[in-house]
Amino acid sequence: DLTLIRFTALTLFTIFSAADFNPTKIQYCFEGCMEALAEQTYAGSPTAEDGYYLETCENALHVKSIFLCVRAYCTSEEARQGFEFESSNCKKNGASLPSMSIVDNVTMDDIQSMQTLEYGVTPEIINSTIIPSRDHYQLGLRTIVSSPP
């Protein structure tokens, strides 16, 4: 069952990565976007079955969704430092996060017209770029801020 696999992978990731996961305050915004978009199943590959970091760092829909969330809710400095932090995490775990320039052609008008993901709504499979609603993003951010180092 894919849900059980995702839960198990996320739990193991949390347990074994706690020491490595220590973002600074300026990196919280980027991490809040990642948290808000983490529990979804994205079309394409790699998938969650391939591993947390491969899916999170290399699945095109997931990565673009994270980057557009960051563009919508974070300052440029929060985006830059959060990207550097997460890119390093990806690299340490055998994955490669592409440059944020992959969304340079997307305007704020485009982002505002995109489908938003509300908390508690879990589409079966996400087939297009999506961003969390502001409330869902803020919940992801609060999760990061309140997590012990």
PDB file of C-alpha atoms in Angstrom:
ATOM      1  CA  ASP A   1       0.000   0.000   0.000  1.00  0.00           C
ATOM      2  CA  LEU A   2       1.543   3.298  -1.149  1.00  0.00           C
ATOM      3  CA  THR A   3       0.227   5.232   1.856  1.00  0.00           C
ATOM      4  CA  LEU A   4       1.963   2.844   4.258  1.00  0.00           C
ATOM      5  CA  ILE A   5       5.181   3.042   2.223  1.00  0.00           C
ATOM      6  CA  ARG A   6       5.084   6.877   2.277  1.00  0.00           C
ATOM      7  CA  PHE A   7       4.365   6.923   6.034  1.00  0.00           C
ATOM      8  CA  THR A   8       7.138   4.428   6.781  1.00  0.00           C
ATOM      9  CA  ALA A   9       9.622   6.278   4.572  1.00  0.00           C
ATOM     10  CA  LEU A  10       8.734   9.616   6.156  1.00  0.00           C
ATOM     11  CA  THR A  11       8.997   8.154   9.672  1.00  0.00           C
ATOM     12  CA  LEU A  12      12.389   6.571   8.963  1.00  0.00           C
ATOM     13  CA  PHE A  13      13.558   9.748   7.273  1.00  0.00           C
ATOM     14  CA  THR A  14      12.535  11.747  10.346  1.00  0.00           C
ATOM     15  CA  ILE A  15      14.268   9.385  12.767  1.00  0.00           C
ATOM     16  CA  PHE A  16      17.531   9.001  10.872  1.00  0.00           C
ATOM     17  CA  SER A  17      17.772  12.552   9.544  1.00  0.00           C
ATOM     18  CA  ALA A  18      16.966  14.514  12.686  1.00  0.00           C
ATOM     19  CA  ALA A  19      20.619  15.290  13.295  1.00  0.00           C
ATOM     20  CA  ASP A  20      21.081  16.535   9.708  1.00  0.00           C
ATOM     21  CA  PHE A  21      17.817  18.477   9.667  1.00  0.00           C
ATOM     22  CA  ASN A  22      18.514  21.707  11.425  1.00  0.00           C
ATOM     23  CA  PRO A  23      17.397  24.583   9.200  1.00  0.00           C
ATOM     24  CA  THR A  24      18.036  28.126  10.328  1.00  0.00           C
ATOM     25  CA  LYS A  25      15.172  30.567  10.710  1.00  0.00           C
ATOM     26  CA  ILE A  26      15.719  32.061   7.250  1.00  0.00           C
ATOM     27  CA  GLN A  27      15.407  28.555   5.734  1.00  0.00           C
ATOM     28  CA  TYR A  28      12.049  27.840   7.402  1.00  0.00           C
ATOM     29  CA  CYS A  29       9.995  29.322   4.567  1.00  0.00           C
ATOM     30  CA  PHE A  30      11.434  26.933   1.960  1.00  0.00           C
ATOM     31  CA  GLU A  31      11.045  24.010   4.361  1.00  0.00           C
ATOM     32  CA  GLY A  32       7.446  25.055   5.076  1.00  0.00           C
ATOM     33  CA  CYS A  33       6.664  24.672   1.376  1.00  0.00           C
ATOM     34  CA  MET A  34       8.312  21.267   1.332  1.00  0.00           C
ATOM     35  CA  GLU A  35       6.326  20.178   4.381  1.00  0.00           C
ATOM     36  CA  ALA A  36       3.012  21.381   2.937  1.00  0.00           C
ATOM     37  CA  LEU A  37       3.617  19.443  -0.294  1.00  0.00           C
ATOM     38  CA  ALA A  38       5.243  16.323   1.178  1.00  0.00           C
ATOM     39  CA  GLU A  39       2.308  13.967   1.647  1.00  0.00           C
ATOM     40  CA  GLN A  40       1.129  13.973  -1.962  1.00  0.00           C
ATOM     41  CA  THR A  41       1.639  11.460  -4.746  1.00  0.00           C
ATOM     42  CA  TYR A  42       3.046  13.086  -7.885  1.00  0.00           C
ATOM     43  CA  ALA A  43       2.824  11.657 -11.393  1.00  0.00           C
ATOM     44  CA  GLY A  44       6.104  10.827 -13.089  1.00  0.00           C
ATOM     45  CA  SER A  45       9.297   9.537 -11.635  1.00  0.00           C
ATOM     46  CA  PRO A  46      11.076   9.080  -9.387  1.00  0.00           C
ATOM     47  CA  THR A  47       8.274   8.036  -7.030  1.00  0.00           C
ATOM     48  CA  ALA A  48       8.093   7.635  -3.254  1.00  0.00           C
ATOM     49  CA  GLU A  49       8.865   3.959  -3.765  1.00  0.00           C
ATOM     50  CA  ASP A  50      12.247   5.020  -5.210  1.00  0.00           C
ATOM     51  CA  GLY A  51      13.084   6.830  -1.969  1.00  0.00           C
ATOM     52  CA  TYR A  52      12.199  10.024  -0.162  1.00  0.00           C
ATOM     53  CA  TYR A  53      15.072  12.116  -1.466  1.00  0.00           C
ATOM     54  CA  LEU A  54      14.888  10.906  -5.052  1.00  0.00           C
ATOM     55  CA  GLU A  55      11.171  11.698  -5.208  1.00  0.00           C
ATOM     56  CA  THR A  56      11.377  15.007  -3.340  1.00  0.00           C
ATOM     57  CA  CYS A  57      14.488  16.282  -5.106  1.00  0.00           C
ATOM     58  CA  GLU A  58      14.037  14.917  -8.624  1.00  0.00           C
ATOM     59  CA  ASN A  59      10.329  14.404  -9.427  1.00  0.00           C
ATOM     60  CA  ALA A  60       9.636  17.310 -11.813  1.00  0.00           C
ATOM     61  CA  LEU A  61       6.071  18.017 -10.637  1.00  0.00           C
ATOM     62  CA  HIS A  62       7.001  17.850  -6.967  1.00  0.00           C
ATOM     63  CA  VAL A  63      10.094  20.051  -7.399  1.00  0.00           C
ATOM     64  CA  LYS A  64       8.278  22.650  -9.527  1.00  0.00           C
ATOM     65  CA  SER A  65       5.427  22.741  -7.002  1.00  0.00           C
ATOM     66  CA  ILE A  66       7.908  23.377  -4.179  1.00  0.00           C
ATOM     67  CA  PHE A  67       9.707  26.083  -6.147  1.00  0.00           C
ATOM     68  CA  LEU A  68       6.458  27.867  -7.054  1.00  0.00           C
ATOM     69  CA  CYS A  69       5.293  27.716  -3.432  1.00  0.00           C
ATOM     70  CA  VAL A  70       8.608  29.291  -2.461  1.00  0.00           C
ATOM     71  CA  ARG A  71       8.156  31.981  -5.093  1.00  0.00           C
ATOM     72  CA  ALA A  72       4.637  32.699  -3.811  1.00  0.00           C
ATOM     73  CA  TYR A  73       5.351  32.795  -0.076  1.00  0.00           C
ATOM     74  CA  CYS A  74       9.076  33.428   0.536  1.00  0.00           C
ATOM     75  CA  THR A  75      11.435  36.358   0.112  1.00  0.00           C
ATOM     76  CA  SER A  76      14.267  35.984  -2.390  1.00  0.00           C
ATOM     77  CA  GLU A  77      16.773  35.564   0.467  1.00  0.00           C
ATOM     78  CA  GLU A  78      14.609  32.882   2.133  1.00  0.00           C
ATOM     79  CA  ALA A  79      14.371  31.148  -1.241  1.00  0.00           C
ATOM     80  CA  ARG A  80      18.122  31.317  -1.860  1.00  0.00           C
ATOM     81  CA  GLN A  81      19.164  30.062   1.562  1.00  0.00           C
ATOM     82  CA  GLY A  82      16.414  27.441   1.734  1.00  0.00           C
ATOM     83  CA  PHE A  83      17.418  26.157  -1.692  1.00  0.00           C
ATOM     84  CA  GLU A  84      21.074  25.899  -0.666  1.00  0.00           C
ATOM     85  CA  PHE A  85      20.125  24.006   2.499  1.00  0.00           C
ATOM     86  CA  GLU A  86      17.821  21.571   0.717  1.00  0.00           C
ATOM     87  CA  SER A  87      20.148  21.119  -2.258  1.00  0.00           C
ATOM     88  CA  SER A  88      22.855  20.066   0.194  1.00  0.00           C
ATOM     89  CA  ASN A  89      20.463  17.610   1.878  1.00  0.00           C
ATOM     90  CA  CYS A  90      19.552  16.138  -1.494  1.00  0.00           C
ATOM     91  CA  LYS A  91      23.198  15.762  -2.480  1.00  0.00           C
ATOM     92  CA  LYS A  92      24.120  14.100   0.854  1.00  0.00           C
ATOM     93  CA  ASN A  93      21.381  11.564   0.179  1.00  0.00           C
ATOM     94  CA  GLY A  94      22.256  10.690  -3.424  1.00  0.00           C
ATOM     95  CA  ALA A  95      19.800  12.986  -5.184  1.00  0.00           C
ATOM     96  CA  SER A  96      20.132  16.191  -7.142  1.00  0.00           C
ATOM     97  CA  LEU A  97      17.849  19.218  -6.800  1.00  0.00           C
ATOM     98  CA  PRO A  98      17.644  21.162 -10.075  1.00  0.00           C
ATOM     99  CA  SER A  99      18.145  24.907 -10.207  1.00  0.00           C
ATOM    100  CA  MET A 100      15.193  27.100  -9.300  1.00  0.00           C
ATOM    101  CA  SER A 101      15.565  28.591 -12.775  1.00  0.00           C
ATOM    102  CA  ILE A 102      13.313  25.765 -14.030  1.00  0.00           C
ATOM    103  CA  VAL A 103      10.367  27.965 -12.986  1.00  0.00           C
ATOM    104  CA  ASP A 104      11.763  31.304 -14.199  1.00  0.00           C
ATOM    105  CA  ASN A 105       9.181  31.451 -17.006  1.00  0.00           C
ATOM    106  CA  VAL A 106       6.249  31.207 -14.553  1.00  0.00           C
ATOM    107  CA  THR A 107       4.792  34.573 -13.576  1.00  0.00           C
ATOM    108  CA  MET A 108       3.044  35.521 -10.348  1.00  0.00           C
ATOM    109  CA  ASP A 109      -0.168  35.774 -12.399  1.00  0.00           C
ATOM    110  CA  ASP A 110       0.387  32.152 -13.468  1.00  0.00           C
ATOM    111  CA  ILE A 111       0.929  31.124  -9.849  1.00  0.00           C
ATOM    112  CA  GLN A 112      -2.210  32.936  -8.686  1.00  0.00           C
ATOM    113  CA  SER A 113      -4.270  31.080 -11.282  1.00  0.00           C
ATOM    114  CA  MET A 114      -2.891  27.625 -10.385  1.00  0.00           C
ATOM    115  CA  GLN A 115      -4.813  24.965  -8.569  1.00  0.00           C
ATOM    116  CA  THR A 116      -4.160  25.202  -4.841  1.00  0.00           C
ATOM    117  CA  LEU A 117      -3.929  22.332  -2.440  1.00  0.00           C
ATOM    118  CA  GLU A 118      -5.999  22.673   0.717  1.00  0.00           C
ATOM    119  CA  TYR A 119      -5.026  20.939   3.944  1.00  0.00           C
ATOM    120  CA  GLY A 120      -6.788  17.598   4.328  1.00  0.00           C
ATOM    121  CA  VAL A 121      -7.481  17.259   0.601  1.00  0.00           C
ATOM    122  CA  THR A 122      -5.419  14.470  -0.889  1.00  0.00           C
ATOM    123  CA  PRO A 123      -5.801  14.033  -4.638  1.00  0.00           C
ATOM    124  CA  GLU A 124      -5.142  10.466  -5.767  1.00  0.00           C
ATOM    125  CA  ILE A 125      -2.263  11.557  -8.005  1.00  0.00           C
ATOM    126  CA  ILE A 126      -1.115  15.081  -8.790  1.00  0.00           C
ATOM    127  CA  ASN A 127      -0.715  15.425 -12.556  1.00  0.00           C
ATOM    128  CA  SER A 128       0.162  19.124 -12.756  1.00  0.00           C
ATOM    129  CA  THR A 129       2.092  21.716 -10.826  1.00  0.00           C
ATOM    130  CA  ILE A 130       0.209  22.719  -7.687  1.00  0.00           C
ATOM    131  CA  ILE A 131       0.833  25.052  -4.772  1.00  0.00           C
ATOM    132  CA  PRO A 132      -0.543  24.830  -1.247  1.00  0.00           C
ATOM    133  CA  SER A 133      -3.123  27.398  -0.192  1.00  0.00           C
ATOM    134  CA  ARG A 134      -1.735  30.082   2.117  1.00  0.00           C
ATOM    135  CA  ASP A 135      -3.368  28.352   5.123  1.00  0.00           C
ATOM    136  CA  HIS A 136      -1.885  24.988   4.149  1.00  0.00           C
ATOM    137  CA  TYR A 137       1.555  26.554   3.619  1.00  0.00           C
ATOM    138  CA  GLN A 138       1.358  28.274   7.027  1.00  0.00           C
ATOM    139  CA  LEU A 139       0.490  24.948   8.659  1.00  0.00           C
ATOM    140  CA  GLY A 140       3.595  23.419   7.011  1.00  0.00           C
ATOM    141  CA  LEU A 141       5.654  26.361   8.245  1.00  0.00           C
ATOM    142  CA  ARG A 142       4.350  26.011  11.800  1.00  0.00           C
ATOM    143  CA  THR A 143       5.264  22.318  11.690  1.00  0.00           C
ATOM    144  CA  ILE A 144       8.862  23.213  10.778  1.00  0.00           C
ATOM    145  CA  VAL A 145       9.129  26.023  13.328  1.00  0.00           C
ATOM    146  CA  SER A 146       7.768  23.872  16.163  1.00  0.00           C
ATOM    147  CA  SER A 147       9.862  20.778  15.349  1.00  0.00           C
ATOM    148  CA  PRO A 148      12.683  20.128  17.807  1.00  0.00           C
ATOM    149  CA  PRO A 149      16.221  20.322  16.303  1.00  0.00           C
TER     150      PRO A 149
END
